[in-house]
Structure formats: structure tokens, C-alpha cells
Amino acid sequence: MISLEKAKHPLKGDVFVPGDKSISHRSIMFGALAEGTTEITGFLESADCLSTIECFKKLGIIIDHTMRPTHGVPTITVHGRGLHGLTAADSTLYTGNSGTTTRLMSGILAAQPFDSNITGDSSIEKRPMSRIIKPLSQMGADISSVLGNDCAPLHIGGGRKLRGINYRNPIASAQVKSAILLAGLYADGETVVYEPALSRNHSEIMLSAFGADVHNEIARDGSAAAILNPGMPLHGIKINVPGDISSAAYFIAAALIVPGSELLIRNVGINNTRCGILTILKQMGADITLMNINEDGEPRADILVKHSELHGNQNNKFEIGGKDIPTMIDELPMVAVLAATAGCDTIIKDAAELKVKESDRIATVVENLKAMGADLEATDDGMIIHGGKPLHGADINTHNDHRLAMCFAIAALAAEGTTRILDDACVGISYPTFFSDLQRLL
């Protein structure tokens, strides 16, 4: 448990957030499937990403972890063995709390000549896996839920010949899309994944850099397709992982809600499939400026944020939904907290996916914001937040959800009295140094 008080002075200075979690996962996976070595700097050393490393070590991949002597920057070297170089694990692959590891690895394992079993912690064993079981089975994979409940543990039979498919995913999901594309590397024929909107495209960008024949196409109505043609070997590359915008979101919010604050958050990934929070907050009146933009590979920039009073439109309302949701799904809890402090009503809709994250983030965000005195209610696919009511300290039940712990730590900076974050250790899933980094600004 950690206790926080309302901020006593403006937050000033530069902030460096850890490497992007999605990109860190993929750098290990794709490096393992490549021929030659892949060198990764800026890797996120969180529990989730370390789970990915451990899984691939069990599959026969040598992964070295060193520190650069001058700045203490971690460097990960993955000694890839090519698309057909993995070997059978001698026990069940354990993915911890990582849905990315579980789902993406399933796509890879579906194409191997050996059997595999994969599971995670109690949260992973409740998260829906039918969304990958269905398309992978259509490709010819032998994949099943061991308990028959469409959740992990999963058994994946080896030695199956996969075929390319055209798959229409009803939701925009980078994990589902990536699992199918990774299986498609081994398939006979083209694989196409259609989505109602373009989900995170880190897999397509990075696979292309490794040498795969993959690209995206966007239709006029905003729907998207990811198209992969098999047959191209992957080759090791150097990867510099940008800072994670999901981690940066907490400091963006802190600067916005603490009067007089001004923070410069350095080297943050601004991939347009991920940075919807910047667009939405600017529309609500946030003073946010992108500086030193670099669009080589994964785009990145420094983000300058100044304290701002957030507001709605002429009717004093603001609505978030539709195609904006996939670009900010992990940041919506933080946006909800900001909306509670704004001078307007905010409606978050089309976000039912929040129910199947590490916690039911609709229910848990509403529960904890109400405990702090906010006026809001849950809906089937989001929440309605009546902003402007003063917040007060409360005991925050994190439900072992790292994003809840961090977003309510930021809420505490605007709340009278003491806020206690229960089970604060869960931040180690994505941002192990979060509380120490926050403390340096207070």
C-alpha cells in the first residue's frame, strides 16, 4: 500500500518513461523467429515483458541481457534461430499477466511441429481466448481451451499444416490481428485480417522491418486490412524502443490537473494507432505540444504539457467513442479520471472491451471514482461522467490492475486528504519505477 496527498506545488521538469510494452514484446518474439541477432535498446523490463523472454528461453532461444557501461541503458540481444528454429518446451509456458504474450505466442506455436501448453495467472485464465482460437482453427491449427471455457490454459497441437485465410474480426484488436499474422508467416497462401478500424500496427511495422511481406490498407470508411504473404525469411535488426505513451499518459494527466504544472515527457512513441489520447485531450482544451518529432520507423516525439482547464463543447458535453476507442483503450481509465475533474459531462461509449482487461475497467473505474466523490455511472459499453465535483481521498482497490493503480495515484494529486493505493505492487506489470518517478516530481 502507498499513500498520496494532494500536490502542494506545481510539477516541473523532464520525464523519461519506460519503453513501449507492445513494441518490447514484439521485439523479443520477432527476433526469436529471425535469422541472426536482434539488438534491442530501451526494452521495458516489466513483469509482462520478462514473461515473454522466459517463454522464448524455454523454446530454445538464447537471450542475453547486458547494461551499457556509460548510461546504464539495458541492451537485450536475441539470438534468433529462424522461423523453424524453436524447440519444444519441457513444461507449460507461463505468461504471467500478459495477454499479449499469451495471444501472440499462440499464433506462433500453432505452426510448430511440437505440442505446447500455455497459461498465465488467475487474470489471464479469465480473459477470452476464443477470439484467437476461432481464426487459428480456421487456419488449420489444433488449439483448444483445456477447461473448455474458451480461456487459458490452452493446448496447441503440433505438426499441423496452416493455410492463409481472409478473416473479418468484429473488433479492432491488435492482439488478435497479430496472432493471425504470425501464424500466417507459416501458412500456405496469403493471410488477410479485416478490422472495423486500424488497431495498433506495431506488428506490421516491425515485421516489415525484419523482412516480412506485410502491409496495411485503409478503406474510405476507415475500416482496415492487414495483408501478409508468407515465404520471406526474417533477419535480425537493431531496435530502439520509444517510451510508452500508455505510461506517459499518467504524467500528461498529472501536468493537466495540478495548477501551474509544466512537464516535458521525452522520447514517447506517437504511433497514430496509439496516440488518440493526445487528440481527445487537445479537443477538450489541453495545452499539449509535440516537439522533436522523429518519424523513422516507429514515430516518436517529446511531449510538452501545461496545466489546462478541460471543457466540453457548446453544450458543455464531450463524447468519446467510435474509431477513437482502439487508439486509446489502455488510457481510458486515466481519461475518465481527467473527465471527473473537467468542467463538463463526458460520455465514453463503444468501449465494452474495457470489461475484459486485467479487471473490468468500467466497473472498477466507476467504483473507485465514486469512492473519491465523483459523480458518474457505468453503461453497458462505457460510462457517463458528470465532471466538476471536488475529489477527496479514499482507499483505492486496484483489483491487481496496474493501470488502475497508476491512474488513481494521479487522481490523488487533485484530491483533498489522503488517498491510499492498495496492492500498489501491481504497477510492476508495466511500469516498475512508476511511484519513484512520480515522487521525484512531488
Protein backbone atom coordinates (compact mmCIF):
# COMPACT_ATOMS: atom_id res chain seq x y z
CA MET A 1 0.00 0.00 0.00
CA ILE A 2 1.15 3.55 -0.74
CA SER A 3 -0.36 6.83 0.49
CA LEU A 4 -0.51 10.05 -1.52
CA GLU A 5 -1.67 13.60 -0.77
CA LYS A 6 -2.90 16.46 -2.91
CA ALA A 7 0.01 18.09 -4.80
CA LYS A 8 1.39 21.02 -2.80
CA HIS A 9 3.19 22.73 -5.68
CA PRO A 10 3.31 22.68 -9.50
CA LEU A 11 5.02 19.76 -11.22
CA LYS A 12 8.01 20.88 -13.28
CA GLY A 13 10.79 19.22 -15.25
CA ASP A 14 11.62 16.48 -17.73
CA VAL A 15 10.25 12.96 -17.51
CA PHE A 16 11.52 9.78 -19.16
CA VAL A 17 9.04 6.89 -19.22
CA PRO A 18 9.96 3.22 -19.82
CA GLY A 19 9.94 1.62 -23.24
CA ASP A 20 6.74 0.76 -25.05
CA LYS A 21 5.32 -2.52 -23.76
CA SER A 22 3.75 -3.61 -27.05
CA ILE A 23 6.95 -2.98 -29.01
CA SER A 24 9.12 -4.66 -26.34
CA HIS A 25 7.06 -7.87 -26.50
CA ARG A 26 7.23 -7.99 -30.27
CA SER A 27 10.96 -7.29 -30.42
CA ILE A 28 11.65 -10.50 -28.47
CA MET A 29 9.16 -12.62 -30.41
CA PHE A 30 10.16 -11.49 -33.88
CA GLY A 31 13.85 -11.54 -33.00
CA ALA A 32 13.48 -15.18 -31.94
CA LEU A 33 11.96 -16.05 -35.34
CA ALA A 34 14.62 -14.15 -37.28
CA GLU A 35 17.92 -15.40 -38.63
CA GLY A 36 20.85 -13.80 -36.82
CA THR A 37 20.90 -11.47 -33.83
CA THR A 38 18.48 -8.72 -32.89
CA GLU A 39 19.75 -5.97 -30.57
CA ILE A 40 17.13 -4.11 -28.53
CA THR A 41 17.70 -0.90 -26.58
CA GLY A 42 15.04 0.81 -24.48
CA PHE A 43 13.40 -2.55 -23.69
CA LEU A 44 10.72 -2.41 -20.99
CA GLU A 45 11.89 -4.52 -18.06
CA SER A 46 8.44 -5.12 -16.62
CA ALA A 47 6.89 -8.36 -15.41
CA ASP A 48 4.86 -8.77 -18.61
CA CYS A 49 7.82 -8.38 -20.96
CA LEU A 50 10.08 -10.54 -18.82
CA SER A 51 7.43 -13.27 -19.13
CA THR A 52 7.90 -13.13 -22.90
CA ILE A 53 11.66 -13.52 -22.51
CA GLU A 54 11.27 -16.52 -20.21
CA CYS A 55 8.83 -18.23 -22.58
CA PHE A 56 11.19 -17.94 -25.53
CA LYS A 57 14.13 -19.15 -23.48
CA LYS A 58 12.08 -22.27 -22.74
CA LEU A 59 11.59 -22.62 -26.50
CA GLY A 60 15.34 -22.79 -27.06
CA ILE A 61 16.20 -19.15 -27.78
CA ILE A 62 19.34 -17.65 -26.25
CA ILE A 63 18.64 -14.12 -24.97
CA ASP A 64 21.43 -12.01 -23.43
CA HIS A 65 20.77 -9.09 -21.12
CA THR A 66 23.55 -6.54 -20.59
CA MET A 67 23.91 -2.91 -19.45
CA ARG A 68 25.72 -0.24 -21.41
CA PRO A 69 28.54 0.93 -19.13
CA THR A 70 28.16 4.66 -19.81
CA HIS A 71 24.47 5.31 -19.16
CA GLY A 72 23.22 2.06 -17.68
CA VAL A 73 20.86 1.52 -20.61
CA PRO A 74 19.73 -2.10 -20.85
CA THR A 75 20.51 -3.91 -24.09
CA ILE A 76 18.79 -7.16 -24.96
CA THR A 77 20.34 -9.40 -27.61
CA VAL A 78 18.13 -12.11 -29.10
CA HIS A 79 19.97 -14.89 -30.93
CA GLY A 80 17.32 -15.83 -33.48
CA ARG A 81 17.06 -19.30 -34.95
CA GLY A 82 14.77 -18.57 -37.88
CA LEU A 83 11.12 -19.40 -38.42
CA HIS A 84 11.71 -23.12 -37.87
CA GLY A 85 14.26 -22.98 -35.06
CA LEU A 86 12.09 -23.19 -31.94
CA THR A 87 12.23 -26.36 -29.86
CA ALA A 88 9.61 -27.88 -27.58
CA ALA A 89 9.40 -26.54 -24.03
CA ASP A 90 9.84 -29.13 -21.28
CA SER A 91 6.88 -27.73 -19.32
CA THR A 92 3.87 -25.43 -19.65
CA LEU A 93 4.72 -21.95 -20.93
CA TYR A 94 3.73 -19.41 -18.26
CA THR A 95 2.85 -15.91 -19.44
CA GLY A 96 2.09 -14.26 -16.09
CA ASN A 97 -0.36 -11.38 -16.52
CA SER A 98 0.43 -10.81 -20.19
CA GLY A 99 -2.41 -11.12 -22.68
CA THR A 100 -0.04 -10.04 -25.45
CA THR A 101 2.34 -12.90 -24.71
CA THR A 102 -0.48 -15.44 -24.46
CA ARG A 103 -2.28 -14.50 -27.66
CA LEU A 104 0.67 -13.69 -29.94
CA MET A 105 2.64 -16.77 -28.89
CA SER A 106 -0.40 -18.91 -29.66
CA GLY A 107 -0.16 -17.80 -33.28
CA ILE A 108 3.49 -18.82 -33.40
CA LEU A 109 3.03 -22.11 -31.55
CA ALA A 110 0.14 -23.14 -33.81
CA ALA A 111 2.65 -23.59 -36.64
CA GLN A 112 5.32 -25.58 -34.76
CA PRO A 113 5.99 -29.33 -35.20
CA PHE A 114 5.67 -29.94 -31.43
CA ASP A 115 2.84 -29.74 -28.88
CA SER A 116 2.65 -26.82 -26.45
CA ASN A 117 0.68 -25.83 -23.38
CA ILE A 118 0.35 -22.19 -22.37
CA THR A 119 -1.27 -20.43 -19.44
CA GLY A 120 -0.93 -17.41 -17.18
CA ASP A 121 -2.03 -16.06 -13.83
CA SER A 122 -5.58 -16.01 -12.50
CA SER A 123 -6.39 -12.89 -14.54
CA ILE A 124 -5.20 -14.46 -17.80
CA GLU A 125 -7.25 -17.58 -17.05
CA LYS A 126 -10.39 -15.41 -17.11
CA ARG A 127 -9.65 -13.46 -20.28
CA PRO A 128 -11.34 -14.54 -23.54
CA MET A 129 -9.23 -16.67 -25.85
CA SER A 130 -11.99 -17.71 -28.25
CA ARG A 131 -11.10 -14.62 -30.26
CA ILE A 132 -7.81 -16.31 -31.27
CA ILE A 133 -8.96 -19.94 -31.08
CA LYS A 134 -11.57 -19.34 -33.81
CA PRO A 135 -9.34 -17.82 -36.54
CA LEU A 136 -6.35 -20.03 -35.79
CA SER A 137 -8.59 -23.09 -36.03
CA GLN A 138 -9.84 -21.83 -39.40
CA MET A 139 -6.20 -21.76 -40.50
CA GLY A 140 -5.89 -25.44 -39.60
CA ALA A 141 -4.38 -25.11 -36.15
CA ASP A 142 -5.07 -27.60 -33.37
CA ILE A 143 -5.78 -25.20 -30.48
CA SER A 144 -8.22 -25.68 -27.64
CA SER A 145 -9.13 -24.46 -24.17
CA VAL A 146 -8.08 -27.19 -21.74
CA LEU A 147 -11.03 -26.48 -19.43
CA GLY A 148 -13.48 -25.99 -22.30
CA ASN A 149 -14.34 -22.43 -21.23
CA ASP A 150 -12.59 -20.61 -24.11
CA CYS A 151 -9.93 -19.36 -21.68
CA ALA A 152 -6.39 -20.43 -20.79
CA PRO A 153 -4.86 -22.90 -20.18
CA LEU A 154 -4.55 -23.61 -23.90
CA HIS A 155 -3.30 -26.77 -25.56
CA ILE A 156 -1.76 -26.33 -29.00
CA GLY A 157 -1.08 -29.45 -31.02
CA GLY A 158 1.96 -29.52 -33.29
CA GLY A 159 2.55 -30.69 -36.82
CA ARG A 160 -0.46 -29.02 -38.43
CA LYS A 161 -0.21 -27.50 -41.91
CA LEU A 162 -1.66 -23.98 -41.85
CA ARG A 163 -3.45 -22.21 -44.67
CA GLY A 164 -3.89 -18.49 -45.25
CA ILE A 165 -7.35 -17.07 -44.57
CA ASN A 166 -9.37 -13.91 -45.02
CA TYR A 167 -10.62 -13.14 -41.52
CA ARG A 168 -13.08 -10.41 -40.56
CA ASN A 169 -12.54 -9.50 -36.94
CA PRO A 170 -15.64 -7.87 -35.42
CA ILE A 171 -13.48 -5.67 -33.18
CA ALA A 172 -10.25 -3.79 -33.78
CA SER A 173 -7.75 -5.88 -31.80
CA ALA A 174 -4.01 -5.78 -32.32
CA GLN A 175 -3.54 -8.97 -30.31
CA VAL A 176 -5.95 -10.97 -32.45
CA LYS A 177 -4.60 -9.49 -35.67
CA SER A 178 -1.00 -10.18 -34.65
CA ALA A 179 -1.71 -13.79 -33.64
CA ILE A 180 -3.20 -14.44 -37.09
CA LEU A 181 -0.37 -12.68 -38.94
CA LEU A 182 2.26 -14.63 -37.01
CA ALA A 183 0.55 -17.89 -37.90
CA GLY A 184 0.36 -16.55 -41.45
CA LEU A 185 4.16 -16.46 -41.64
CA TYR A 186 3.96 -20.26 -41.82
CA ALA A 187 0.76 -20.58 -43.88
CA ASP A 188 0.20 -21.76 -47.40
CA GLY A 189 -1.09 -18.62 -49.14
CA GLU A 190 -1.96 -15.02 -48.31
CA THR A 191 -3.44 -14.08 -44.93
CA VAL A 192 -5.71 -11.03 -44.63
CA VAL A 193 -7.19 -9.65 -41.41
CA TYR A 194 -10.03 -7.14 -41.80
CA GLU A 195 -10.96 -4.80 -38.92
CA PRO A 196 -13.62 -2.10 -38.45
CA ALA A 197 -10.78 0.34 -37.74
CA LEU A 198 -6.99 0.07 -37.80
CA SER A 199 -5.80 -1.35 -34.49
CA ARG A 200 -2.23 -0.91 -33.25
CA ASN A 201 0.05 -1.65 -36.18
CA HIS A 202 3.31 -2.30 -34.31
CA SER A 203 3.39 -5.85 -35.67
CA GLU A 204 3.08 -4.75 -39.28
CA ILE A 205 5.76 -2.04 -38.90
CA MET A 206 8.21 -4.34 -37.13
CA LEU A 207 7.59 -7.45 -39.24
CA SER A 208 8.21 -5.36 -42.34
CA ALA A 209 11.50 -4.11 -40.84
CA PHE A 210 12.51 -7.75 -40.23
CA GLY A 211 11.83 -8.54 -43.90
CA ALA A 212 8.27 -9.89 -43.97
CA ASP A 213 5.93 -9.05 -46.85
CA VAL A 214 3.17 -7.30 -44.89
CA HIS A 215 1.25 -4.04 -45.19
CA ASN A 216 -1.95 -2.25 -44.23
CA GLU A 217 -4.72 -0.92 -46.42
CA ILE A 218 -7.25 1.63 -45.16
CA ALA A 219 -10.69 1.95 -46.80
CA ARG A 220 -12.59 5.20 -47.20
CA ASP A 221 -14.91 4.28 -44.35
CA GLY A 222 -11.95 3.86 -42.00
CA SER A 223 -12.02 0.06 -41.98
CA ALA A 224 -8.65 -1.59 -42.39
CA ALA A 225 -6.92 -4.70 -43.67
CA ALA A 226 -3.56 -6.21 -42.74
CA ILE A 227 -2.19 -8.31 -45.59
CA LEU A 228 0.69 -10.79 -45.24
CA ASN A 229 2.26 -13.00 -47.88
CA PRO A 230 4.40 -15.84 -46.49
CA GLY A 231 7.71 -17.12 -47.79
CA MET A 232 10.07 -14.31 -46.78
CA PRO A 233 12.65 -15.14 -44.08
CA LEU A 234 13.10 -12.71 -41.19
CA HIS A 235 16.53 -11.21 -40.49
CA GLY A 236 17.82 -9.76 -37.23
CA ILE A 237 17.80 -5.98 -36.85
CA LYS A 238 18.54 -3.24 -34.29
CA ILE A 239 15.52 -1.88 -32.43
CA ASN A 240 15.34 1.28 -30.31
CA VAL A 241 12.11 1.11 -28.34
CA PRO A 242 10.41 4.50 -27.79
CA GLY A 243 8.80 5.44 -24.50
CA ASP A 244 5.34 4.01 -23.91
CA ILE A 245 2.53 6.52 -24.42
CA SER A 246 0.39 4.49 -22.03
CA SER A 247 2.95 5.23 -19.31
CA ALA A 248 3.35 8.83 -20.46
CA ALA A 249 -0.43 9.30 -20.11
CA TYR A 250 -0.15 9.41 -16.31
CA PHE A 251 2.31 12.29 -16.38
CA ILE A 252 0.34 14.06 -19.10
CA ALA A 253 -2.67 13.88 -16.78
CA ALA A 254 -0.65 14.98 -13.76
CA ALA A 255 0.52 18.13 -15.54
CA LEU A 256 -3.01 18.92 -16.69
CA ILE A 257 -4.69 18.66 -13.26
CA VAL A 258 -2.06 20.23 -10.96
CA PRO A 259 -2.21 24.06 -11.31
CA GLY A 260 0.92 25.72 -12.65
CA SER A 261 2.50 22.49 -13.86
CA GLU A 262 4.64 22.10 -16.97
CA LEU A 263 6.24 18.76 -17.89
CA LEU A 264 8.31 17.68 -20.89
CA ILE A 265 7.97 13.93 -21.42
CA ARG A 266 10.87 12.74 -23.56
CA ASN A 267 11.05 10.27 -26.47
CA VAL A 268 7.47 8.97 -26.41
CA GLY A 269 6.00 6.81 -29.18
CA ILE A 270 3.30 8.68 -31.10
CA ASN A 271 2.15 5.96 -33.49
CA ASN A 272 -1.22 7.20 -34.78
CA THR A 273 -2.88 3.91 -33.81
CA ARG A 274 -1.90 4.60 -30.18
CA CYS A 275 -1.99 8.36 -29.53
CA GLY A 276 -5.74 9.00 -29.53
CA ILE A 277 -5.44 10.38 -26.01
CA LEU A 278 -3.47 13.35 -27.35
CA THR A 279 -6.14 14.15 -29.93
CA ILE A 280 -9.01 13.85 -27.46
CA LEU A 281 -7.35 15.90 -24.73
CA LYS A 282 -6.48 18.67 -27.17
CA GLN A 283 -10.14 18.77 -28.23
CA MET A 284 -11.01 19.20 -24.54
CA GLY A 285 -8.68 22.18 -24.28
CA ALA A 286 -5.41 20.59 -23.14
CA ASP A 287 -2.21 22.55 -23.82
CA ILE A 288 -0.11 19.79 -25.42
CA THR A 289 2.71 20.36 -27.91
CA LEU A 290 4.75 17.76 -29.79
CA MET A 291 8.44 18.59 -30.16
CA ASN A 292 11.45 16.95 -31.82
CA ILE A 293 9.27 14.63 -33.91
CA ASN A 294 11.12 11.65 -35.43
CA GLU A 295 9.19 9.50 -37.92
CA ASP A 296 11.95 6.99 -38.73
CA GLY A 297 10.34 3.61 -38.06
CA GLU A 298 8.06 3.91 -35.03
CA PRO A 299 7.31 7.66 -34.77
CA ARG A 300 8.29 9.37 -31.55
CA ALA A 301 8.41 12.86 -30.05
CA ASP A 302 8.89 14.88 -26.87
CA ILE A 303 5.52 15.90 -25.39
CA LEU A 304 5.23 19.28 -23.64
CA VAL A 305 2.20 19.51 -21.35
CA LYS A 306 0.99 22.55 -19.38
CA HIS A 307 -1.79 22.80 -16.80
CA SER A 308 -5.16 23.27 -18.53
CA GLU A 309 -8.83 23.50 -17.62
CA LEU A 310 -10.60 20.80 -19.62
CA HIS A 311 -14.04 21.52 -21.04
CA GLY A 312 -16.72 20.23 -23.39
CA ASN A 313 -18.39 21.65 -26.47
CA GLN A 314 -21.01 24.40 -26.64
CA ASN A 315 -23.49 22.15 -24.82
CA ASN A 316 -20.88 21.55 -22.10
CA LYS A 317 -20.57 17.90 -23.09
CA PHE A 318 -17.83 15.78 -24.61
CA GLU A 319 -18.24 12.38 -26.25
CA ILE A 320 -15.54 9.75 -26.81
CA GLY A 321 -16.38 6.70 -28.92
CA GLY A 322 -16.23 5.01 -32.29
CA LYS A 323 -12.89 4.82 -34.04
CA ASP A 324 -11.16 6.80 -31.29
CA ILE A 325 -11.54 3.95 -28.79
CA PRO A 326 -8.95 1.48 -30.24
CA THR A 327 -6.36 4.28 -30.30
CA MET A 328 -6.64 4.91 -26.55
CA ILE A 329 -8.17 1.81 -24.97
CA ASP A 330 -5.50 1.48 -22.26
CA GLU A 331 -5.63 5.21 -21.48
CA LEU A 332 -9.40 5.38 -20.95
CA PRO A 333 -9.19 4.90 -17.15
CA MET A 334 -6.89 7.92 -16.97
CA VAL A 335 -9.17 9.88 -19.29
CA ALA A 336 -12.11 9.04 -17.02
CA VAL A 337 -10.26 10.50 -14.03
CA LEU A 338 -9.48 13.65 -16.01
CA ALA A 339 -13.13 13.87 -17.08
CA ALA A 340 -14.17 13.77 -13.41
CA THR A 341 -12.11 16.94 -12.84
CA ALA A 342 -13.29 18.69 -16.04
CA GLY A 343 -15.97 21.34 -16.22
CA CYS A 344 -18.32 19.28 -18.39
CA ASP A 345 -20.12 15.98 -18.79
CA THR A 346 -18.14 13.31 -20.62
CA ILE A 347 -19.62 10.24 -22.30
CA ILE A 348 -17.35 7.26 -23.03
CA LYS A 349 -19.04 4.71 -25.31
CA ASP A 350 -18.16 1.80 -27.63
CA ALA A 351 -15.64 0.66 -25.03
CA ALA A 352 -17.04 -2.71 -23.91
CA GLU A 353 -13.52 -4.11 -24.44
CA LEU A 354 -12.65 -2.48 -21.10
CA LYS A 355 -14.62 -5.26 -19.40
CA VAL A 356 -12.11 -7.95 -20.40
CA LYS A 357 -8.85 -6.28 -19.44
CA GLU A 358 -6.87 -7.09 -16.27
CA SER A 359 -10.05 -6.07 -14.45
CA ASP A 360 -13.49 -4.99 -15.63
CA ARG A 361 -12.27 -1.45 -16.07
CA ILE A 362 -15.74 0.01 -16.48
CA ALA A 363 -16.87 -1.33 -13.11
CA THR A 364 -13.58 -0.77 -11.29
CA VAL A 365 -13.02 2.79 -12.53
CA VAL A 366 -16.58 3.74 -11.59
CA GLU A 367 -16.21 2.06 -8.18
CA ASN A 368 -13.03 3.95 -7.29
CA LEU A 369 -14.04 7.32 -8.73
CA LYS A 370 -17.27 7.17 -6.73
CA ALA A 371 -15.21 6.41 -3.62
CA MET A 372 -13.34 9.68 -4.30
CA GLY A 373 -16.59 11.66 -4.60
CA ALA A 374 -17.01 11.79 -8.38
CA ASP A 375 -20.46 11.78 -9.99
CA LEU A 376 -20.65 9.10 -12.70
CA GLU A 377 -22.40 5.93 -13.75
CA ALA A 378 -21.46 2.83 -15.72
CA THR A 379 -23.13 1.92 -19.01
CA ASP A 380 -23.01 -1.33 -20.98
CA ASP A 381 -20.12 -0.06 -23.11
CA GLY A 382 -18.56 2.76 -21.11
CA MET A 383 -19.54 5.41 -18.59
CA ILE A 384 -21.10 8.84 -18.18
CA ILE A 385 -19.07 11.23 -16.06
CA HIS A 386 -20.53 14.45 -14.64
CA GLY A 387 -17.40 16.50 -14.12
CA GLY A 388 -16.61 19.27 -11.71
CA LYS A 389 -17.32 17.68 -8.33
CA PRO A 390 -14.34 18.04 -5.96
CA LEU A 391 -12.46 14.80 -5.31
CA HIS A 392 -11.41 13.60 -1.87
CA GLY A 393 -9.02 10.92 -0.72
CA ALA A 394 -10.15 7.30 -0.49
CA ASP A 395 -8.85 3.76 -0.30
CA ILE A 396 -8.37 2.57 -3.89
CA ASN A 397 -8.95 -1.10 -4.64
CA THR A 398 -6.67 -1.79 -7.59
CA HIS A 399 -8.13 -5.24 -8.29
CA ASN A 400 -4.48 -6.06 -9.07
CA ASP A 401 -4.78 -3.90 -12.21
CA HIS A 402 -1.64 -1.89 -12.88
CA ARG A 403 -3.42 0.83 -14.85
CA LEU A 404 -5.93 1.42 -12.07
CA ALA A 405 -3.13 1.82 -9.52
CA MET A 406 -1.36 4.43 -11.62
CA CYS A 407 -4.36 6.45 -12.76
CA PHE A 408 -5.71 6.77 -9.21
CA ALA A 409 -2.28 7.77 -7.93
CA ILE A 410 -2.59 10.71 -10.33
CA ALA A 411 -6.17 11.36 -9.18
CA ALA A 412 -4.80 11.67 -5.64
CA LEU A 413 -2.82 14.76 -6.72
CA ALA A 414 -6.12 16.63 -7.19
CA ALA A 415 -7.96 15.18 -4.19
CA GLU A 416 -8.27 16.66 -0.69
CA GLY A 417 -6.93 14.43 2.04
CA THR A 418 -5.12 11.11 1.83
CA THR A 419 -5.52 8.54 -0.93
CA ARG A 420 -4.25 5.04 -0.26
CA ILE A 421 -3.45 2.79 -3.24
CA LEU A 422 -3.98 -0.79 -2.09
CA ASP A 423 -1.91 -3.53 -3.73
CA ASP A 424 0.34 -0.94 -5.38
CA ALA A 425 2.92 -3.59 -6.36
CA CYS A 426 0.86 -4.45 -9.45
CA VAL A 427 2.46 -1.48 -11.27
CA GLY A 428 5.41 -3.80 -11.86
CA ILE A 429 3.40 -5.41 -14.65
CA SER A 430 4.08 -2.43 -16.94
CA TYR A 431 5.95 0.35 -15.05
CA PRO A 432 8.03 -0.90 -12.10
CA THR A 433 9.51 2.52 -11.25
CA PHE A 434 6.26 4.49 -11.51
CA PHE A 435 5.95 5.56 -7.89
CA SER A 436 9.60 6.58 -7.56
CA ASP A 437 9.39 8.54 -10.83
CA LEU A 438 6.23 10.29 -9.59
CA GLN A 439 7.78 11.02 -6.20
CA ARG A 440 10.67 12.90 -7.83
CA LEU A 441 8.17 15.44 -9.18
CA LEU A 442 6.31 16.00 -5.89
